[in-house]
Amino acid sequence: MALGDPGRALSGSGRTSSHPHAPAGAEHHAIAEGQALEIAGEAAAEERLAPARFGPLRGSVLLAVAVVLAALNLRAAVTSASSLLGDVRTGLGASATWTSLLTTAPTLCFAVAGLAAPALARRVGLARAIGLAVAVLGAGLLVRVLGGAGVMLGGTFVACAGIALANVLVPVVVKESFAHRVGLMTGLYTAALQGSGALGSALTPPLEGPAGGWRGALVFWAGLALVALVVWIVAARHRPAAEAVRGARRASWGRLLRSPVAWSVTAFMGLQSFMAYVIMGWLPQVYLGAGLSKGAAGVMLSIATLVAVPFSLVVPAMAARRRSQSGWNAGLTLLSLAGTIGLLLAPAAAPWLWALLLGTGMTVFAMAMTVITLRAGDAETAAGLSAMAQGLGYLIASTGPMLVGLLHEATGGWTVSLLALLVALVAQLVAGVLAGRPRLA
């Protein structure tokens, strides 16, 4: 019992054993067992009613700024290294296997470390947990440039563990502290997160020359994490915790694992991430195979990643006002389906149009984050649902780039890979419709 009264249980047990007329033998044991069960029941009830140590964070403009700054670190850490991957591999003398591990690290860390986030928040509080996540992220970004290939890989895993914790816990802040502005704050958070990926890939290569090489260019992003950490420490303050209950915390995982709503949200999150990582990893290669130049293929990827940013600012706020988000989820998925069909049938005919359709469809990430907060009835459920959806969802996502690459290598073309992507999008359509229904997990 964390916050109950252990002395009461002990004294209760003492009264039972010292009763002057205690019966003997089996009858005595039966009565004692019944009283023990009664005491345990009372203790459990006390624990369910006992206030948690930490209340929600105080919603403020400064906290909103801190959320956005935290989000700006959660993709740039990954894309900054990807944008200089050739130089990093050459400079470290690393193997192709090492490169595969480095590019797979993010999704695997997101899955594993993300599942531990709710327990960490319960132990130290949401403010400290997110602060720790940003600190771990910054430390990993700094460490990864200080040594050889092994240090680079280890630092990346540390940084991605910090990202995973923040990925799960920041939506809880949105749910708790901005309950009347869930759509707006989800839009700001996801737009900053998606924009950070574009910033990481766009700004890091130009920094390489002035910074004296790839190490100096990458260490810049550790500085951004430090800024986010300082603002977070100033902005994040807990409100009184009198309204929180500990029983909901203990019951949330069991309830979520039995909830069809939770599984539909998890499937939706995983499948849209599957699609997103395939697009970010392989879209330029699809366009190169269709005859576009390397520069043009890169521009198509920029279009696909950047177009979702403005839509992410407005779509969640509009969708959150509706009872159901199924229509939004389905509509955005259909855009991705249209773009993928275009790539399959005539990739070079209108490459910018397919990139626009795919990028607009990737706004579905903002919708996945929105339904996590809307399908949760309280902050504890939001934390558990966020951990489940992102932890298991990123396991699904991690198979995407590898599957598409293996199919391409086996067939020598992109037709089978794109057909597999269409199957995944149909599954995403179904999951999005189910996740958008107005039910609680």
Coordinates of C-alpha atoms in Angstrom, one line a residue:
M1 CA 0.0 0.0 0.0
A2 CA 1.6 3.2 -1.1
L3 CA -0.5 5.9 0.6
G4 CA -2.9 3.9 2.7
D5 CA -2.5 3.2 6.5
P6 CA -0.4 0.0 7.0
G7 CA -0.6 0.5 10.7
R8 CA -4.4 -0.1 10.5
A9 CA -3.9 -3.5 8.8
L10 CA -1.3 -4.5 11.4
S11 CA -3.4 -3.5 14.3
G12 CA -6.4 -5.2 12.9
S13 CA -4.4 -8.4 12.6
G14 CA -3.2 -8.0 16.1
R15 CA -6.8 -7.6 17.4
T16 CA -7.7 -10.9 15.7
S17 CA -4.9 -12.9 17.2
S18 CA -5.3 -11.5 20.7
H19 CA -9.0 -11.9 21.1
P20 CA -9.7 -13.5 24.5
H21 CA -12.4 -15.9 23.2
A22 CA -10.7 -16.9 20.0
P23 CA -11.9 -20.3 18.8
A24 CA -9.5 -23.1 18.2
G25 CA -8.6 -25.3 15.2
A26 CA -10.2 -25.0 11.8
E27 CA -13.0 -22.7 13.0
H28 CA -10.3 -20.3 14.3
H29 CA -8.4 -20.3 11.0
A30 CA -11.6 -19.7 9.0
I31 CA -12.6 -16.7 11.1
A32 CA -9.1 -15.3 11.0
E33 CA -8.9 -15.8 7.3
G34 CA -12.3 -14.0 6.8
Q35 CA -11.1 -11.1 9.0
A36 CA -7.8 -10.9 7.0
L37 CA -9.8 -10.7 3.8
E38 CA -12.0 -8.0 5.2
I39 CA -8.9 -6.0 6.3
A40 CA -7.3 -6.5 2.9
G41 CA -10.5 -5.3 1.2
E42 CA -10.6 -2.2 3.4
A43 CA -6.9 -1.5 2.6
A44 CA -7.6 -1.8 -1.1
A45 CA -10.5 0.6 -0.8
E46 CA -8.3 3.1 1.1
E47 CA -5.7 2.8 -1.6
R48 CA -8.2 3.5 -4.4
L49 CA -9.4 6.6 -2.6
A50 CA -6.0 7.8 -1.5
P51 CA -4.9 10.9 -3.4
A52 CA -2.0 10.6 -5.8
R53 CA 1.2 12.4 -5.0
F54 CA 1.1 14.5 -8.2
G55 CA -1.8 16.4 -9.7
P56 CA -2.0 17.6 -13.2
L57 CA 0.3 20.4 -14.5
R58 CA -1.0 23.9 -14.5
G59 CA -2.1 24.8 -18.0
S60 CA -0.5 28.1 -19.1
V61 CA 0.9 29.8 -22.1
L62 CA 4.4 29.1 -20.9
L63 CA 3.6 25.4 -20.6
A64 CA 2.2 25.4 -24.1
V65 CA 5.5 26.9 -25.3
A66 CA 7.4 24.2 -23.4
V67 CA 5.3 21.5 -25.0
V68 CA 6.0 22.9 -28.5
L69 CA 9.8 23.2 -27.7
A70 CA 9.8 19.6 -26.5
A71 CA 8.1 18.5 -29.7
L72 CA 10.7 20.3 -31.8
N73 CA 13.3 17.8 -30.4
L74 CA 11.4 14.6 -31.0
R75 CA 12.1 14.1 -34.8
A76 CA 15.1 16.4 -35.5
A77 CA 17.2 14.1 -33.4
V78 CA 16.5 11.3 -35.9
T79 CA 16.5 13.1 -39.2
S80 CA 19.6 15.2 -38.4
A81 CA 21.7 12.0 -38.4
S82 CA 19.9 10.5 -41.4
S83 CA 20.6 13.6 -43.5
L84 CA 24.4 13.1 -42.9
L85 CA 24.3 9.3 -42.8
G86 CA 26.8 8.9 -45.6
D87 CA 29.4 11.2 -44.1
V88 CA 28.9 9.7 -40.6
R89 CA 29.4 6.1 -41.9
T90 CA 32.5 7.1 -43.9
G91 CA 33.9 9.1 -41.0
L92 CA 33.5 6.2 -38.6
G93 CA 34.4 3.5 -41.0
A94 CA 31.1 1.7 -40.1
S95 CA 29.6 -1.3 -41.9
A96 CA 26.2 -1.7 -43.6
T97 CA 25.0 -3.7 -40.7
W98 CA 25.8 -0.8 -38.4
T99 CA 23.9 1.5 -40.7
S100 CA 20.8 -0.8 -40.5
L101 CA 21.0 -0.8 -36.7
L102 CA 21.2 3.0 -36.6
T103 CA 18.2 3.5 -38.8
T104 CA 16.2 0.8 -37.0
A105 CA 17.0 2.1 -33.5
P106 CA 14.3 4.8 -33.3
T107 CA 11.3 2.6 -33.8
L108 CA 12.6 -0.1 -31.6
C109 CA 13.4 2.4 -28.8
F110 CA 10.0 4.1 -29.2
A111 CA 8.3 0.7 -28.7
V112 CA 10.3 -0.6 -25.7
A113 CA 11.0 2.6 -23.7
G114 CA 7.6 4.0 -24.4
L115 CA 5.9 1.2 -22.4
A116 CA 7.8 2.2 -19.3
A117 CA 6.7 5.8 -19.4
P118 CA 3.5 5.6 -17.3
A119 CA 5.3 3.9 -14.4
L120 CA 8.0 6.5 -14.5
A121 CA 5.4 9.3 -14.4
R122 CA 3.6 7.7 -11.4
R123 CA 6.9 7.4 -9.5
V124 CA 8.4 10.9 -10.0
G125 CA 5.5 12.9 -11.4
L126 CA 4.7 14.0 -14.9
A127 CA 6.8 17.2 -14.8
R128 CA 9.9 15.4 -13.7
A129 CA 9.3 12.5 -16.0
I130 CA 9.2 14.7 -19.1
G131 CA 12.1 16.8 -17.9
L132 CA 14.1 13.6 -17.4
A133 CA 13.1 12.5 -20.9
V134 CA 14.3 15.7 -22.5
A135 CA 17.5 15.5 -20.4
V136 CA 18.2 11.9 -21.5
L137 CA 17.5 13.0 -25.1
G138 CA 20.0 15.8 -24.9
A139 CA 22.6 13.6 -23.2
G140 CA 22.3 11.0 -25.9
L141 CA 22.7 13.6 -28.7
L142 CA 25.8 14.9 -27.0
V143 CA 27.3 11.5 -26.4
R144 CA 26.8 10.2 -29.9
V145 CA 29.3 12.5 -31.4
L146 CA 32.1 11.9 -28.8
G147 CA 33.4 8.5 -30.0
G148 CA 33.4 5.9 -32.7
A149 CA 30.7 3.7 -34.2
G150 CA 29.8 2.0 -31.0
V151 CA 29.4 5.3 -29.1
M152 CA 27.4 6.7 -32.0
L153 CA 25.0 3.8 -31.8
G154 CA 24.8 3.8 -28.0
G155 CA 24.1 7.6 -27.9
T156 CA 21.4 7.2 -30.5
F157 CA 19.7 4.5 -28.4
V158 CA 19.9 6.7 -25.3
A159 CA 18.5 9.7 -27.2
C160 CA 15.7 7.6 -28.7
A161 CA 14.8 6.3 -25.2
G162 CA 14.3 9.9 -24.2
I163 CA 12.2 10.6 -27.3
A164 CA 10.0 7.5 -26.5
L165 CA 9.3 8.7 -23.0
A166 CA 8.3 12.1 -24.2
N167 CA 6.2 10.7 -27.1
V168 CA 4.0 8.9 -24.5
L169 CA 3.8 11.5 -21.8
V170 CA 3.4 14.8 -23.6
P171 CA -0.1 13.8 -24.9
V172 CA -1.0 13.3 -21.2
V173 CA -0.2 16.9 -20.6
V174 CA -2.4 17.9 -23.4
K175 CA -5.3 15.8 -22.0
E176 CA -4.8 17.0 -18.4
S177 CA -3.7 20.6 -18.6
F178 CA -5.5 21.8 -21.8
A179 CA -8.7 19.8 -21.5
H180 CA -10.8 22.5 -23.2
R181 CA -8.2 23.0 -26.0
V182 CA -7.3 19.4 -26.8
G183 CA -7.6 19.9 -30.6
L184 CA -5.6 23.1 -30.7
M185 CA -2.8 21.8 -28.4
T186 CA -2.7 18.5 -30.3
G187 CA -2.4 20.4 -33.5
L188 CA 0.5 22.6 -32.2
Y189 CA 2.2 19.6 -30.7
T190 CA 2.0 17.4 -33.9
A191 CA 2.8 20.3 -36.2
A192 CA 5.9 21.1 -34.2
L193 CA 6.8 17.4 -34.1
Q194 CA 6.4 16.9 -37.8
G195 CA 8.1 20.2 -38.6
S196 CA 11.1 19.2 -36.5
G197 CA 11.7 16.2 -38.8
A198 CA 11.9 18.6 -41.8
L199 CA 14.1 21.0 -39.9
G200 CA 16.5 18.3 -38.9
S201 CA 17.0 17.1 -42.4
A202 CA 17.0 20.6 -44.0
L203 CA 19.3 22.5 -41.5
T204 CA 21.9 19.9 -40.6
P205 CA 23.7 19.6 -43.9
P206 CA 24.3 23.4 -44.3
L207 CA 25.7 23.4 -40.7
E208 CA 28.3 20.8 -41.5
G209 CA 30.7 23.3 -43.1
P210 CA 30.6 26.1 -40.5
A211 CA 30.6 23.6 -37.7
G212 CA 33.8 21.9 -38.9
G213 CA 32.2 18.5 -39.9
W214 CA 29.3 16.2 -39.1
R215 CA 30.1 16.0 -35.4
G216 CA 29.7 19.8 -34.9
A217 CA 26.6 19.8 -37.1
L218 CA 24.9 17.1 -35.0
V219 CA 25.8 18.5 -31.6
F220 CA 23.7 21.6 -32.5
W221 CA 20.6 19.6 -31.7
A222 CA 21.8 18.8 -28.2
G223 CA 21.7 22.6 -27.6
L224 CA 18.1 22.7 -28.7
A225 CA 17.3 20.0 -26.2
L226 CA 19.0 22.1 -23.5
V227 CA 16.8 25.1 -24.3
A228 CA 13.6 22.9 -24.2
L229 CA 14.7 21.5 -20.8
V230 CA 15.3 24.9 -19.3
V231 CA 11.9 26.2 -20.4
W232 CA 10.2 23.0 -19.2
I233 CA 11.7 23.3 -15.8
V234 CA 10.4 26.8 -15.5
A235 CA 6.9 26.1 -16.9
A236 CA 5.9 22.7 -15.5
R237 CA 4.2 23.0 -12.1
H238 CA 1.8 20.5 -10.6
R239 CA -1.6 21.5 -9.3
P240 CA -2.9 19.9 -6.0
A241 CA -3.5 16.2 -6.4
A242 CA -6.6 15.8 -4.2
E243 CA -8.8 14.8 -7.2
A244 CA -6.6 12.0 -8.4
V245 CA -7.1 8.4 -7.3
R246 CA -4.6 5.7 -7.2
G247 CA -6.9 2.8 -8.0
A248 CA -7.4 4.0 -11.6
R249 CA -3.7 3.7 -12.1
R250 CA -3.5 0.1 -11.0
A251 CA -6.5 -1.0 -13.1
S252 CA -5.7 0.9 -16.3
W253 CA -3.4 -1.7 -18.0
G254 CA -5.7 -4.6 -17.4
R255 CA -8.7 -2.6 -18.6
L256 CA -6.9 -1.4 -21.7
L257 CA -5.7 -4.8 -22.8
R258 CA -9.4 -6.0 -22.7
S259 CA -10.7 -2.9 -24.5
P260 CA -11.5 -3.2 -28.2
V261 CA -11.3 0.7 -28.4
A262 CA -7.7 0.6 -27.1
W263 CA -6.8 -2.0 -29.6
S264 CA -8.3 -0.1 -32.5
V265 CA -6.4 3.1 -31.4
T266 CA -3.2 1.0 -31.2
A267 CA -3.8 -0.5 -34.6
F268 CA -4.5 3.0 -36.1
M269 CA -1.4 4.4 -34.5
G270 CA 0.8 1.5 -35.7
L271 CA -0.5 1.4 -39.3
Q272 CA -0.2 5.2 -39.9
S273 CA 3.4 5.0 -38.5
F274 CA 4.1 2.1 -40.8
M275 CA 3.0 4.2 -43.7
A276 CA 4.9 7.3 -42.5
Y277 CA 8.2 5.5 -42.0
V278 CA 7.9 3.8 -45.4
I279 CA 7.3 7.2 -47.1
M280 CA 10.2 8.9 -45.2
G281 CA 12.5 5.9 -46.0
W282 CA 11.7 4.9 -49.5
L283 CA 9.8 7.6 -51.4
P284 CA 12.9 9.2 -53.0
Q285 CA 13.9 5.7 -54.2
V286 CA 10.5 5.1 -55.8
Y287 CA 10.8 8.4 -57.7
L288 CA 14.4 7.6 -58.7
G289 CA 13.2 4.3 -60.1
A290 CA 10.6 6.3 -62.1
G291 CA 13.3 8.4 -63.8
L292 CA 13.4 11.5 -61.6
S293 CA 16.7 13.1 -60.7
K294 CA 18.1 12.8 -57.2
G295 CA 17.4 16.5 -56.5
A296 CA 13.8 16.2 -57.8
A297 CA 13.2 13.1 -55.7
G298 CA 14.4 14.9 -52.6
V299 CA 12.1 17.8 -53.3
M300 CA 9.1 15.3 -53.5
L301 CA 10.0 14.0 -50.1
S302 CA 10.2 17.6 -48.7
I303 CA 6.7 18.3 -50.1
A304 CA 5.3 15.1 -48.6
T305 CA 6.8 15.8 -45.1
L306 CA 6.1 19.6 -45.0
V307 CA 2.6 19.7 -46.4
A308 CA 1.2 17.9 -43.3
V309 CA 2.5 20.7 -41.0
P310 CA -0.1 23.4 -41.7
F311 CA -2.9 20.8 -41.9
S312 CA -1.9 19.4 -38.5
L313 CA -2.5 22.9 -37.0
V314 CA -6.1 23.0 -38.0
V315 CA -7.4 19.5 -38.6
P316 CA -7.2 18.2 -35.0
A317 CA -9.0 21.3 -33.6
M318 CA -11.8 20.9 -36.1
A319 CA -12.1 17.1 -35.6
A320 CA -12.1 17.3 -31.8
R321 CA -15.3 19.4 -31.9
R322 CA -17.1 16.4 -33.4
R323 CA -18.5 13.5 -31.5
S324 CA -16.9 11.1 -33.9
Q325 CA -13.5 11.4 -35.7
S326 CA -14.1 8.4 -38.0
G327 CA -14.9 10.5 -41.1
W328 CA -11.7 12.6 -40.7
N329 CA -9.6 9.4 -40.2
A330 CA -11.1 7.8 -43.3
G331 CA -10.8 10.9 -45.5
L332 CA -7.1 11.4 -44.7
T333 CA -6.4 7.7 -45.3
L334 CA -8.2 7.8 -48.7
L335 CA -5.8 10.6 -49.7
S336 CA -2.9 8.4 -48.9
L337 CA -4.5 5.6 -50.9
A338 CA -5.0 7.9 -53.9
G339 CA -1.3 9.0 -53.7
T340 CA -0.1 5.4 -53.5
I341 CA -2.2 4.3 -56.4
G342 CA -0.7 7.2 -58.4
L343 CA 2.8 6.0 -57.6
L344 CA 1.8 2.5 -58.6
L345 CA 0.3 3.4 -62.0
A346 CA 2.1 6.5 -63.2
P347 CA 4.8 7.7 -60.7
A348 CA 6.4 10.2 -63.2
A349 CA 3.2 11.5 -64.7
A350 CA 2.4 13.9 -61.7
P351 CA 5.0 13.3 -59.0
W352 CA 4.2 16.5 -57.2
L353 CA 0.5 15.6 -57.0
W354 CA 1.2 12.1 -55.5
A355 CA 3.6 13.8 -53.0
L356 CA 0.9 16.3 -52.0
L357 CA -1.7 13.5 -51.6
L358 CA 0.7 11.4 -49.5
G359 CA 1.8 14.3 -47.4
T360 CA -1.8 15.6 -46.7
G361 CA -2.7 12.0 -45.8
M362 CA 0.1 11.9 -43.3
T363 CA -1.9 14.5 -41.3
V364 CA -3.5 11.3 -39.9
F365 CA -0.6 11.2 -37.4
A366 CA -2.2 14.3 -35.8
M367 CA -5.5 12.5 -35.8
A368 CA -3.9 9.4 -34.1
M369 CA -2.6 11.6 -31.3
T370 CA -6.0 13.3 -31.0
V371 CA -8.0 10.1 -30.7
I372 CA -5.6 8.9 -27.9
T373 CA -6.6 11.9 -25.8
L374 CA -10.3 11.7 -26.8
R375 CA -10.8 8.0 -26.2
A376 CA -9.3 8.3 -22.7
G377 CA -11.7 9.2 -19.9
D378 CA -9.0 10.5 -17.5
A379 CA -5.3 11.3 -17.5
E380 CA -4.2 7.9 -16.1
T381 CA -6.0 6.2 -18.9
A382 CA -4.5 8.6 -21.4
A383 CA -1.0 7.7 -20.1
G384 CA -1.7 4.0 -20.4
L385 CA -3.4 4.3 -23.8
S386 CA -0.6 6.5 -25.1
A387 CA 2.0 3.9 -24.0
M388 CA 0.0 1.0 -25.5
A389 CA -0.7 2.7 -28.8
Q390 CA 2.8 4.0 -29.2
G391 CA 4.7 1.1 -27.7
L392 CA 3.0 -1.6 -29.6
G393 CA 2.3 0.7 -32.6
Y394 CA 5.9 1.5 -33.2
L395 CA 6.6 -2.3 -33.2
I396 CA 4.2 -2.5 -36.1
A397 CA 5.8 0.5 -37.7
S398 CA 9.3 -0.9 -37.4
T399 CA 8.4 -3.7 -39.9
G400 CA 7.4 -1.3 -42.6
P401 CA 10.7 0.0 -44.1
M402 CA 12.2 -3.5 -43.8
L403 CA 9.3 -5.2 -45.5
V404 CA 9.2 -2.8 -48.4
G405 CA 12.9 -3.0 -48.8
L406 CA 12.9 -6.8 -48.9
L407 CA 10.0 -6.9 -51.4
H408 CA 11.8 -4.4 -53.6
E409 CA 15.0 -6.4 -53.5
A410 CA 13.2 -9.7 -54.2
T411 CA 11.2 -8.4 -57.2
G412 CA 13.6 -5.8 -58.6
G413 CA 10.8 -3.2 -58.8
W414 CA 8.3 -1.3 -56.7
T415 CA 5.0 -2.8 -57.8
V416 CA 4.8 -5.5 -55.1
S417 CA 6.0 -3.1 -52.4
L418 CA 3.4 -0.5 -53.3
L419 CA 0.7 -3.2 -53.4
A420 CA 1.7 -4.2 -49.8
L421 CA 1.4 -0.5 -48.9
L422 CA -2.1 -0.4 -50.3
V423 CA -3.1 -3.4 -48.1
A424 CA -1.7 -1.7 -45.1
L425 CA -3.7 1.5 -45.9
V426 CA -6.9 -0.5 -46.2
A427 CA -6.2 -1.9 -42.7
Q428 CA -5.5 1.7 -41.5
L429 CA -8.8 2.8 -43.0
V430 CA -10.7 0.2 -41.0
A431 CA -8.8 0.9 -37.8
G432 CA -9.2 4.6 -38.2
V433 CA -13.0 4.3 -38.5
L434 CA -13.1 2.1 -35.4
A435 CA -10.8 4.4 -33.4
G436 CA -12.8 7.5 -34.3
R437 CA -16.0 6.2 -32.8
P438 CA -17.2 8.2 -29.7
R439 CA -16.4 5.5 -27.1
L440 CA -14.0 5.4 -24.2
A441 CA -11.2 2.9 -23.7

